[in-house]
Amino acid sequence: MTLERFVVEAAGCLKPSADSLTDAMDFLDDDYDEGIVEDTTAARLHDDDSVDTAAVKPKKVNAFRKRQREELTYLRSKVREMETDLERLQDKHAKFASDLTPWKILATQLRAEKDRAVQDNAAWRAALQDQIEFGNALHAILKKRPRLSMIPTLGDAQWKMLNLPASPVARRDTAATIVDQQYRLLPSVLVSTGLMQQTTNVTSCIPKSWHDDLLVVEAAACRYYEGSDFQLWAQMFWMVLTGELHLAAASPTLVLERFGEDMMYMDTPCRIVDLDGQCRDVVKRYMEPAREIFIFRSILHDEHVPLTKEFIANEMARIVVEPVDDLGGCSVKYFNKCTPPTLQPGVTSPDVAVVEKVIDGLIRHSSHILRHFEDVMNGLIPPSAPTEA
């Protein structure tokens, strides 16, 4: 074999076939589609095939934008549907209004008046039922012939006997112990009276029988004040109590002694039926982050400034001022519990008829306290429209 023939046959053996060339082109096309280009020369040779492949490959769809377009299309259809319904209702109403006769107009007015009358009757019926329950409770108490209580004798725990000793230090400590005890009982009192979650206007005055058939009258009220900061309201109320702010509706009180910036001892005249009495109260202001509390507790003995009247008021009161909403509104919750006036030692207990008058006067006294409380509040900040419950 000559050298020339060997070269020709070798060249024929190395000539690539069409199938192998096509496979190589497909392989390069796949690599290009995946972003991997290893041989730029081969990529240029098969550029036309790559363009054809890209034209056949479907375009990728953005699912998020497609979903947005579908939602917008749905909302547009709903808006058109609602506009159509509104136009139909307006046409129907206009046709109905044009067809109204004087008799139909009168019938509509009478129906509205009837609905209002039914609501008024329900409200009056509920109020009458409350009065009936009040009368039944009072009758049950009077059948037991309640008596007036005597001032208890003193023991070791002077704060339990509501006694203020003569020593200045002991007086301050005893006064603080008396009101702190009432402050600790506040949660249970709010729950039992229903004032814990109360935010709308409500008023109640209920007589009850206590230990040894002793009459107790519980009065409660809640008032809502729109756009009133609770801290401002509490400060104004404290200024009224201390005499720094004078209101015509406020009762004449005399501050006998101050035990600090937030506690004082005051004297208020008290009159029940035709009987003159005294009301000596220790008052303390508790300032919490989300509310302010005022505690009142009567004093039955005073060794330094003795009580001189035959009848001594025995009552306690709590006032809670707290915010209601984010718009600056606040609620003022008031609770008062009192017994018939306590007799001084040596005073003869009156007969049953007088006791009954005293009891009736006590209920009137509690109602007067509620009205007076509300007058003082209205003198500070006018309340919102009441929703009496």
CSV table of C-alpha atoms in Angstrom, one decimal:
chain,number,residue,atom,x,y,z
A,1,MET,CA,0.0,0.0,0.0
A,2,THR,CA,1.3,3.4,-1.0
A,3,LEU,CA,1.5,6.3,1.3
A,4,GLU,CA,-1.1,8.3,-0.7
A,5,ARG,CA,-3.7,5.5,-0.5
A,6,PHE,CA,-3.2,5.1,3.2
A,7,VAL,CA,-3.9,8.8,3.8
A,8,VAL,CA,-7.1,8.8,1.7
A,9,GLU,CA,-8.5,5.7,3.6
A,10,ALA,CA,-7.6,7.2,6.9
A,11,ALA,CA,-9.4,10.4,6.0
A,12,GLY,CA,-12.5,8.5,5.0
A,13,CYS,CA,-12.6,6.6,8.3
A,14,LEU,CA,-12.4,9.9,10.3
A,15,LYS,CA,-15.3,11.6,8.4
A,16,PRO,CA,-18.2,12.2,10.9
A,17,SER,CA,-21.7,10.8,10.1
A,18,ALA,CA,-24.8,12.9,9.8
A,19,ASP,CA,-26.5,11.3,12.8
A,20,SER,CA,-23.5,11.9,15.1
A,21,LEU,CA,-23.4,15.5,13.9
A,22,THR,CA,-27.1,16.0,14.7
A,23,ASP,CA,-26.7,14.5,18.2
A,24,ALA,CA,-23.8,16.9,18.9
A,25,MET,CA,-25.9,19.8,17.8
A,26,ASP,CA,-28.8,18.8,20.0
A,27,PHE,CA,-26.4,18.4,22.9
A,28,LEU,CA,-25.0,21.9,22.3
A,29,ASP,CA,-28.5,23.3,22.1
A,30,ASP,CA,-29.5,21.7,25.4
A,31,ASP,CA,-26.4,23.2,27.0
A,32,TYR,CA,-27.2,26.6,25.7
A,33,ASP,CA,-30.8,26.5,26.9
A,34,GLU,CA,-29.5,25.7,30.4
A,35,GLY,CA,-27.1,28.7,30.4
A,36,ILE,CA,-24.0,26.6,30.0
A,37,VAL,CA,-21.8,27.3,26.9
A,38,GLU,CA,-18.6,25.4,26.7
A,39,ASP,CA,-17.6,26.0,23.2
A,40,THR,CA,-18.4,29.3,21.6
A,41,THR,CA,-17.4,28.1,18.2
A,42,ALA,CA,-19.9,25.3,18.2
A,43,ALA,CA,-22.6,27.6,19.5
A,44,ARG,CA,-22.1,29.9,16.5
A,45,LEU,CA,-22.3,27.0,14.1
A,46,HIS,CA,-25.8,26.0,15.5
A,47,ASP,CA,-27.2,29.5,16.1
A,48,ASP,CA,-30.1,28.9,13.7
A,49,ASP,CA,-31.1,25.7,15.4
A,50,SER,CA,-31.1,27.5,18.8
A,51,VAL,CA,-33.4,30.3,17.5
A,52,ASP,CA,-35.9,27.7,16.1
A,53,THR,CA,-35.9,25.8,19.5
A,54,ALA,CA,-36.6,29.1,21.4
A,55,ALA,CA,-39.5,29.9,19.1
A,56,VAL,CA,-41.1,26.5,19.7
A,57,LYS,CA,-40.6,26.6,23.6
A,58,PRO,CA,-43.7,28.1,25.4
A,59,LYS,CA,-43.3,31.4,27.2
A,60,LYS,CA,-43.1,31.2,31.0
A,61,VAL,CA,-46.2,32.8,32.8
A,62,ASN,CA,-45.9,34.8,36.0
A,63,ALA,CA,-48.5,33.0,38.3
A,64,PHE,CA,-48.7,35.9,40.8
A,65,ARG,CA,-49.6,38.5,38.1
A,66,LYS,CA,-52.0,36.1,36.5
A,67,ARG,CA,-53.8,35.6,39.9
A,68,GLN,CA,-53.9,39.4,40.3
A,69,ARG,CA,-55.5,39.9,36.9
A,70,GLU,CA,-58.1,37.2,37.7
A,71,GLU,CA,-58.9,38.9,41.0
A,72,LEU,CA,-59.3,42.3,39.4
A,73,THR,CA,-61.6,40.8,36.7
A,74,TYR,CA,-63.7,39.2,39.4
A,75,LEU,CA,-63.9,42.4,41.5
A,76,ARG,CA,-64.9,44.4,38.4
A,77,SER,CA,-67.7,41.9,37.7
A,78,LYS,CA,-69.0,42.1,41.3
A,79,VAL,CA,-68.9,45.9,41.2
A,80,ARG,CA,-70.9,45.9,38.0
A,81,GLU,CA,-73.4,43.4,39.5
A,82,MET,CA,-73.8,45.5,42.7
A,83,GLU,CA,-74.2,48.7,40.7
A,84,THR,CA,-77.0,47.0,38.7
A,85,ASP,CA,-78.7,45.9,41.9
A,86,LEU,CA,-78.4,49.4,43.3
A,87,GLU,CA,-80.0,50.9,40.2
A,88,ARG,CA,-82.8,48.4,40.3
A,89,LEU,CA,-83.5,49.1,44.0
A,90,GLN,CA,-83.4,52.9,43.4
A,91,ASP,CA,-85.9,52.5,40.5
A,92,LYS,CA,-88.1,50.3,42.7
A,93,HIS,CA,-88.0,52.8,45.6
A,94,ALA,CA,-88.7,55.7,43.3
A,95,LYS,CA,-91.7,53.9,41.9
A,96,PHE,CA,-92.9,53.0,45.4
A,97,ALA,CA,-92.5,56.6,46.6
A,98,SER,CA,-94.4,57.9,43.6
A,99,ASP,CA,-97.3,55.4,44.2
A,100,LEU,CA,-97.6,56.4,47.9
A,101,THR,CA,-101.1,57.6,48.8
A,102,PRO,CA,-101.9,59.6,51.9
A,103,TRP,CA,-103.3,56.5,53.5
A,104,LYS,CA,-100.0,54.6,53.0
A,105,ILE,CA,-98.0,57.5,54.4
A,106,LEU,CA,-100.3,57.6,57.5
A,107,ALA,CA,-100.0,53.8,57.9
A,108,THR,CA,-96.2,54.0,57.8
A,109,GLN,CA,-96.2,56.7,60.5
A,110,LEU,CA,-98.6,54.8,62.7
A,111,ARG,CA,-96.5,51.7,62.4
A,112,ALA,CA,-93.4,53.6,63.5
A,113,GLU,CA,-95.3,55.1,66.4
A,114,LYS,CA,-96.5,51.7,67.4
A,115,ASP,CA,-93.0,50.3,67.5
A,116,ARG,CA,-91.9,53.2,69.7
A,117,ALA,CA,-94.8,52.6,72.0
A,118,VAL,CA,-93.9,49.0,72.3
A,119,GLN,CA,-90.3,49.9,73.2
A,120,ASP,CA,-91.5,52.5,75.8
A,121,ASN,CA,-93.9,50.0,77.3
A,122,ALA,CA,-91.1,47.4,77.7
A,123,ALA,CA,-88.8,50.0,79.4
A,124,TRP,CA,-91.6,51.1,81.7
A,125,ARG,CA,-92.5,47.5,82.5
A,126,ALA,CA,-88.8,46.8,83.4
A,127,ALA,CA,-88.7,49.9,85.6
A,128,LEU,CA,-92.0,48.9,87.3
A,129,GLN,CA,-90.6,45.4,88.0
A,130,ASP,CA,-87.5,46.9,89.6
A,131,GLN,CA,-89.8,49.0,91.9
A,132,ILE,CA,-91.8,46.0,92.8
A,133,GLU,CA,-88.7,44.0,93.7
A,134,PHE,CA,-87.5,47.0,95.8
A,135,GLY,CA,-90.8,47.2,97.6
A,136,ASN,CA,-90.8,43.5,98.3
A,137,ALA,CA,-87.3,43.6,99.7
A,138,LEU,CA,-88.1,46.6,101.9
A,139,HIS,CA,-91.3,44.9,103.2
A,140,ALA,CA,-89.4,41.7,104.0
A,141,ILE,CA,-86.8,43.8,106.0
A,142,LEU,CA,-89.5,45.8,107.9
A,143,LYS,CA,-91.3,42.6,108.9
A,144,LYS,CA,-88.2,41.7,110.9
A,145,ARG,CA,-88.5,44.9,112.9
A,146,PRO,CA,-84.9,46.1,112.3
A,147,ARG,CA,-83.2,48.1,115.0
A,148,LEU,CA,-80.6,50.9,115.2
A,149,SER,CA,-77.2,49.7,116.0
A,150,MET,CA,-75.1,50.9,119.0
A,151,ILE,CA,-71.6,52.1,118.6
A,152,PRO,CA,-69.4,49.1,119.6
A,153,THR,CA,-67.0,49.2,122.5
A,154,LEU,CA,-63.4,49.5,121.8
A,155,GLY,CA,-61.0,46.5,121.7
A,156,ASP,CA,-57.4,46.0,120.9
A,157,ALA,CA,-57.7,46.5,117.2
A,158,GLN,CA,-58.9,50.1,117.1
A,159,TRP,CA,-59.1,50.2,113.3
A,160,LYS,CA,-61.8,47.5,113.4
A,161,MET,CA,-63.8,49.7,115.8
A,162,LEU,CA,-63.3,52.7,113.5
A,163,ASN,CA,-61.6,54.6,116.3
A,164,LEU,CA,-59.0,57.3,115.9
A,165,PRO,CA,-56.7,57.6,118.9
A,166,ALA,CA,-55.3,60.8,120.3
A,167,SER,CA,-51.7,60.2,119.4
A,168,PRO,CA,-50.8,61.9,116.0
A,169,VAL,CA,-48.7,58.9,114.8
A,170,ALA,CA,-51.3,56.4,115.9
A,171,ARG,CA,-54.1,58.4,114.3
A,172,ARG,CA,-52.3,58.4,110.9
A,173,ASP,CA,-51.5,54.7,111.1
A,174,THR,CA,-55.0,53.8,112.2
A,175,ALA,CA,-56.6,55.9,109.5
A,176,ALA,CA,-54.3,54.3,106.8
A,177,THR,CA,-55.2,50.8,108.1
A,178,ILE,CA,-58.9,51.6,107.9
A,179,VAL,CA,-59.0,52.8,104.3
A,180,ASP,CA,-56.4,50.2,103.1
A,181,GLN,CA,-58.7,47.4,104.4
A,182,GLN,CA,-61.5,48.9,102.3
A,183,TYR,CA,-59.1,49.2,99.3
A,184,ARG,CA,-58.3,45.5,99.4
A,185,LEU,CA,-62.0,44.6,99.3
A,186,LEU,CA,-62.5,46.7,96.1
A,187,PRO,CA,-62.4,43.8,93.5
A,188,SER,CA,-65.0,41.8,95.3
A,189,VAL,CA,-67.3,44.8,95.7
A,190,LEU,CA,-67.0,45.6,92.0
A,191,VAL,CA,-67.9,42.1,91.1
A,192,SER,CA,-70.8,41.8,93.5
A,193,THR,CA,-72.4,45.1,92.4
A,194,GLY,CA,-71.9,44.4,88.7
A,195,LEU,CA,-69.7,47.5,88.2
A,196,MET,CA,-66.6,45.6,87.2
A,197,GLN,CA,-67.4,45.5,83.4
A,198,GLN,CA,-69.9,48.3,83.5
A,199,THR,CA,-69.3,51.2,81.1
A,200,THR,CA,-72.8,52.6,80.3
A,201,ASN,CA,-74.9,54.7,82.7
A,202,VAL,CA,-76.6,52.8,85.4
A,203,THR,CA,-78.1,53.6,88.8
A,204,SER,CA,-79.4,51.4,91.6
A,205,CYS,CA,-80.4,51.7,95.3
A,206,ILE,CA,-81.2,48.5,97.1
A,207,PRO,CA,-82.1,47.8,100.8
A,208,LYS,CA,-80.7,44.6,102.3
A,209,SER,CA,-80.7,42.8,105.6
A,210,TRP,CA,-77.3,42.4,107.2
A,211,HIS,CA,-76.0,40.8,110.3
A,212,ASP,CA,-78.6,40.5,113.2
A,213,ASP,CA,-81.3,41.9,110.9
A,214,LEU,CA,-79.5,45.2,110.6
A,215,LEU,CA,-80.7,47.2,107.6
A,216,VAL,CA,-78.1,48.1,104.9
A,217,VAL,CA,-78.7,50.2,101.9
A,218,GLU,CA,-76.4,49.8,98.9
A,219,ALA,CA,-76.4,52.5,96.2
A,220,ALA,CA,-74.4,52.1,93.0
A,221,ALA,CA,-73.9,54.3,89.9
A,222,CYS,CA,-71.8,54.4,86.8
A,223,ARG,CA,-71.4,57.4,84.5
A,224,TYR,CA,-69.6,57.6,81.2
A,225,TYR,CA,-67.9,60.8,80.1
A,226,GLU,CA,-66.9,61.2,76.5
A,227,GLY,CA,-63.6,62.9,75.7
A,228,SER,CA,-62.6,63.2,79.4
A,229,ASP,CA,-59.2,62.2,80.6
A,230,PHE,CA,-59.6,60.1,83.7
A,231,GLN,CA,-56.5,61.6,85.4
A,232,LEU,CA,-57.9,65.2,84.9
A,233,TRP,CA,-61.3,64.2,86.2
A,234,ALA,CA,-59.8,62.5,89.3
A,235,GLN,CA,-57.6,65.6,90.0
A,236,MET,CA,-60.6,67.9,89.8
A,237,PHE,CA,-62.7,65.7,92.1
A,238,TRP,CA,-59.9,65.6,94.6
A,239,MET,CA,-59.7,69.4,94.5
A,240,VAL,CA,-63.4,69.5,95.3
A,241,LEU,CA,-62.9,67.2,98.3
A,242,THR,CA,-60.0,69.2,99.7
A,243,GLY,CA,-61.8,72.5,99.2
A,244,GLU,CA,-59.3,73.8,96.5
A,245,LEU,CA,-62.2,73.9,94.0
A,246,HIS,CA,-65.6,75.2,95.0
A,247,LEU,CA,-68.8,74.0,93.4
A,248,ALA,CA,-72.3,75.1,94.2
A,249,ALA,CA,-73.5,71.5,94.1
A,250,ALA,CA,-70.8,70.3,96.6
A,251,SER,CA,-71.8,69.6,100.2
A,252,PRO,CA,-70.2,71.9,102.8
A,253,THR,CA,-67.4,69.8,104.2
A,254,LEU,CA,-64.7,70.7,106.8
A,255,VAL,CA,-61.2,69.2,106.5
A,256,LEU,CA,-60.3,68.3,110.1
A,257,GLU,CA,-56.9,66.9,109.5
A,258,ARG,CA,-54.5,65.9,106.7
A,259,PHE,CA,-52.5,62.8,107.0
A,260,GLY,CA,-50.5,63.4,103.8
A,261,GLU,CA,-50.9,64.4,100.2
A,262,ASP,CA,-53.3,61.6,99.4
A,263,MET,CA,-55.3,61.1,102.7
A,264,MET,CA,-57.4,63.4,104.9
A,265,TYR,CA,-60.0,63.4,107.7
A,266,MET,CA,-63.2,65.4,107.0
A,267,ASP,CA,-66.5,66.2,108.6
A,268,THR,CA,-69.8,66.5,106.7
A,269,PRO,CA,-73.2,67.5,108.2
A,270,CYS,CA,-75.8,64.7,107.9
A,271,ARG,CA,-79.5,64.9,108.5
A,272,ILE,CA,-82.0,62.0,108.2
A,273,VAL,CA,-85.7,62.7,108.7
A,274,ASP,CA,-85.7,65.3,111.6
A,275,LEU,CA,-82.5,64.0,113.1
A,276,ASP,CA,-79.2,65.8,113.0
A,277,GLY,CA,-76.1,63.7,112.7
A,278,GLN,CA,-72.5,63.7,111.9
A,279,CYS,CA,-70.5,62.1,109.2
A,280,ARG,CA,-66.8,61.8,109.9
A,281,ASP,CA,-64.9,60.2,107.0
A,282,VAL,CA,-61.3,59.2,106.4
A,283,VAL,CA,-60.7,59.7,102.6
A,284,LYS,CA,-57.7,58.4,100.7
A,285,ARG,CA,-56.7,58.7,97.0
A,286,TYR,CA,-55.1,55.7,95.3
A,287,MET,CA,-53.3,56.5,92.1
A,288,GLU,CA,-52.8,53.4,89.9
A,289,PRO,CA,-51.4,53.5,86.3
A,290,ALA,CA,-54.7,52.7,84.6
A,291,ARG,CA,-57.2,54.1,87.1
A,292,GLU,CA,-57.7,56.2,90.3
A,293,ILE,CA,-59.6,55.2,93.4
A,294,PHE,CA,-61.1,57.2,96.2
A,295,ILE,CA,-62.0,55.3,99.4
A,296,PHE,CA,-64.3,56.8,102.1
A,297,ARG,CA,-64.9,55.2,105.5
A,298,SER,CA,-66.8,56.6,108.5
A,299,ILE,CA,-65.2,57.0,111.9
A,300,LEU,CA,-67.4,56.2,114.9
A,301,HIS,CA,-64.9,57.2,117.6
A,302,ASP,CA,-62.4,60.0,117.9
A,303,GLU,CA,-60.4,60.5,121.0
A,304,HIS,CA,-58.9,63.8,119.9
A,305,VAL,CA,-62.0,65.5,118.3
A,306,PRO,CA,-65.0,63.7,119.9
A,307,LEU,CA,-68.2,63.3,117.9
A,308,THR,CA,-71.0,65.3,119.6
A,309,LYS,CA,-74.2,64.4,117.8
A,310,GLU,CA,-76.5,61.6,119.0
A,311,PHE,CA,-76.6,60.0,115.6
A,312,ILE,CA,-73.4,59.1,113.8
A,313,ALA,CA,-73.4,58.1,110.1
A,314,ASN,CA,-71.9,54.7,109.5
A,315,GLU,CA,-71.1,54.3,105.8
A,316,MET,CA,-68.4,53.6,103.3
A,317,ALA,CA,-68.0,54.6,99.7
A,318,ARG,CA,-65.7,53.8,96.8
A,319,ILE,CA,-65.2,55.8,93.6
A,320,VAL,CA,-63.3,54.4,90.7
A,321,VAL,CA,-62.2,56.6,87.7
A,322,GLU,CA,-60.8,54.7,84.8
A,323,PRO,CA,-60.4,55.1,81.0
A,324,VAL,CA,-62.9,53.4,78.7
A,325,ASP,CA,-61.6,53.8,75.2
A,326,ASP,CA,-58.8,55.3,73.1
A,327,LEU,CA,-60.7,58.4,72.4
A,328,GLY,CA,-60.2,59.8,75.9
A,329,GLY,CA,-63.5,58.7,77.4
A,330,CYS,CA,-63.6,57.7,81.1
A,331,SER,CA,-66.1,56.0,83.4
A,332,VAL,CA,-66.8,57.0,87.0
A,333,LYS,CA,-68.1,54.1,89.2
A,334,TYR,CA,-69.6,55.0,92.6
A,335,PHE,CA,-70.6,52.5,95.3
A,336,ASN,CA,-72.0,53.5,98.8
A,337,LYS,CA,-73.1,51.2,101.6
A,338,CYS,CA,-74.7,52.7,104.7
A,339,THR,CA,-76.6,51.6,107.8
A,340,PRO,CA,-79.1,53.6,109.8
A,341,PRO,CA,-77.4,56.2,112.0
A,342,THR,CA,-75.4,54.7,114.8
A,343,LEU,CA,-76.5,55.7,118.4
A,344,GLN,CA,-74.1,57.1,120.9
A,345,PRO,CA,-73.7,55.2,124.2
A,346,GLY,CA,-76.4,56.1,126.6
A,347,VAL,CA,-78.9,57.2,124.0
A,348,THR,CA,-82.3,55.4,124.2
A,349,SER,CA,-83.2,53.5,121.1
A,350,PRO,CA,-86.4,55.0,119.5
A,351,ASP,CA,-89.6,53.0,119.1
A,352,VAL,CA,-90.4,51.0,116.0
A,353,ALA,CA,-92.4,53.8,114.3
A,354,VAL,CA,-89.4,56.1,114.5
A,355,VAL,CA,-87.1,53.4,113.3
A,356,GLU,CA,-89.2,52.9,110.3
A,357,LYS,CA,-89.1,56.6,109.6
A,358,VAL,CA,-85.3,56.5,110.0
A,359,ILE,CA,-85.1,53.6,107.5
A,360,ASP,CA,-87.2,55.4,105.0
A,361,GLY,CA,-85.1,58.5,105.5
A,362,LEU,CA,-82.0,56.4,105.1
A,363,ILE,CA,-83.1,55.2,101.7
A,364,ARG,CA,-83.9,58.8,100.7
A,365,HIS,CA,-80.5,59.8,102.1
A,366,SER,CA,-78.8,57.2,99.8
A,367,SER,CA,-80.8,58.5,96.8
A,368,HIS,CA,-79.8,62.0,97.8
A,369,ILE,CA,-76.1,61.0,97.9
A,370,LEU,CA,-76.4,59.5,94.4
A,371,ARG,CA,-78.0,62.7,93.1
A,372,HIS,CA,-75.5,64.9,94.9
A,373,PHE,CA,-72.7,62.7,93.5
A,374,GLU,CA,-74.0,63.1,90.0
A,375,ASP,CA,-74.5,66.9,90.4
A,376,VAL,CA,-70.9,67.3,91.5
A,377,MET,CA,-69.7,65.2,88.5
A,378,ASN,CA,-71.8,67.3,86.1
A,379,GLY,CA,-70.3,70.4,87.6
A,380,LEU,CA,-66.9,69.1,86.8
A,381,ILE,CA,-67.4,67.7,83.3
A,382,PRO,CA,-70.8,67.4,81.5
A,383,PRO,CA,-71.6,63.7,80.8
A,384,SER,CA,-72.4,62.1,77.5
A,385,ALA,CA,-75.9,61.1,76.6
A,386,PRO,CA,-77.0,58.6,79.2
A,387,THR,CA,-78.0,55.0,78.5
A,388,GLU,CA,-79.8,54.2,81.7
A,389,ALA,CA,-79.8,50.5,82.5
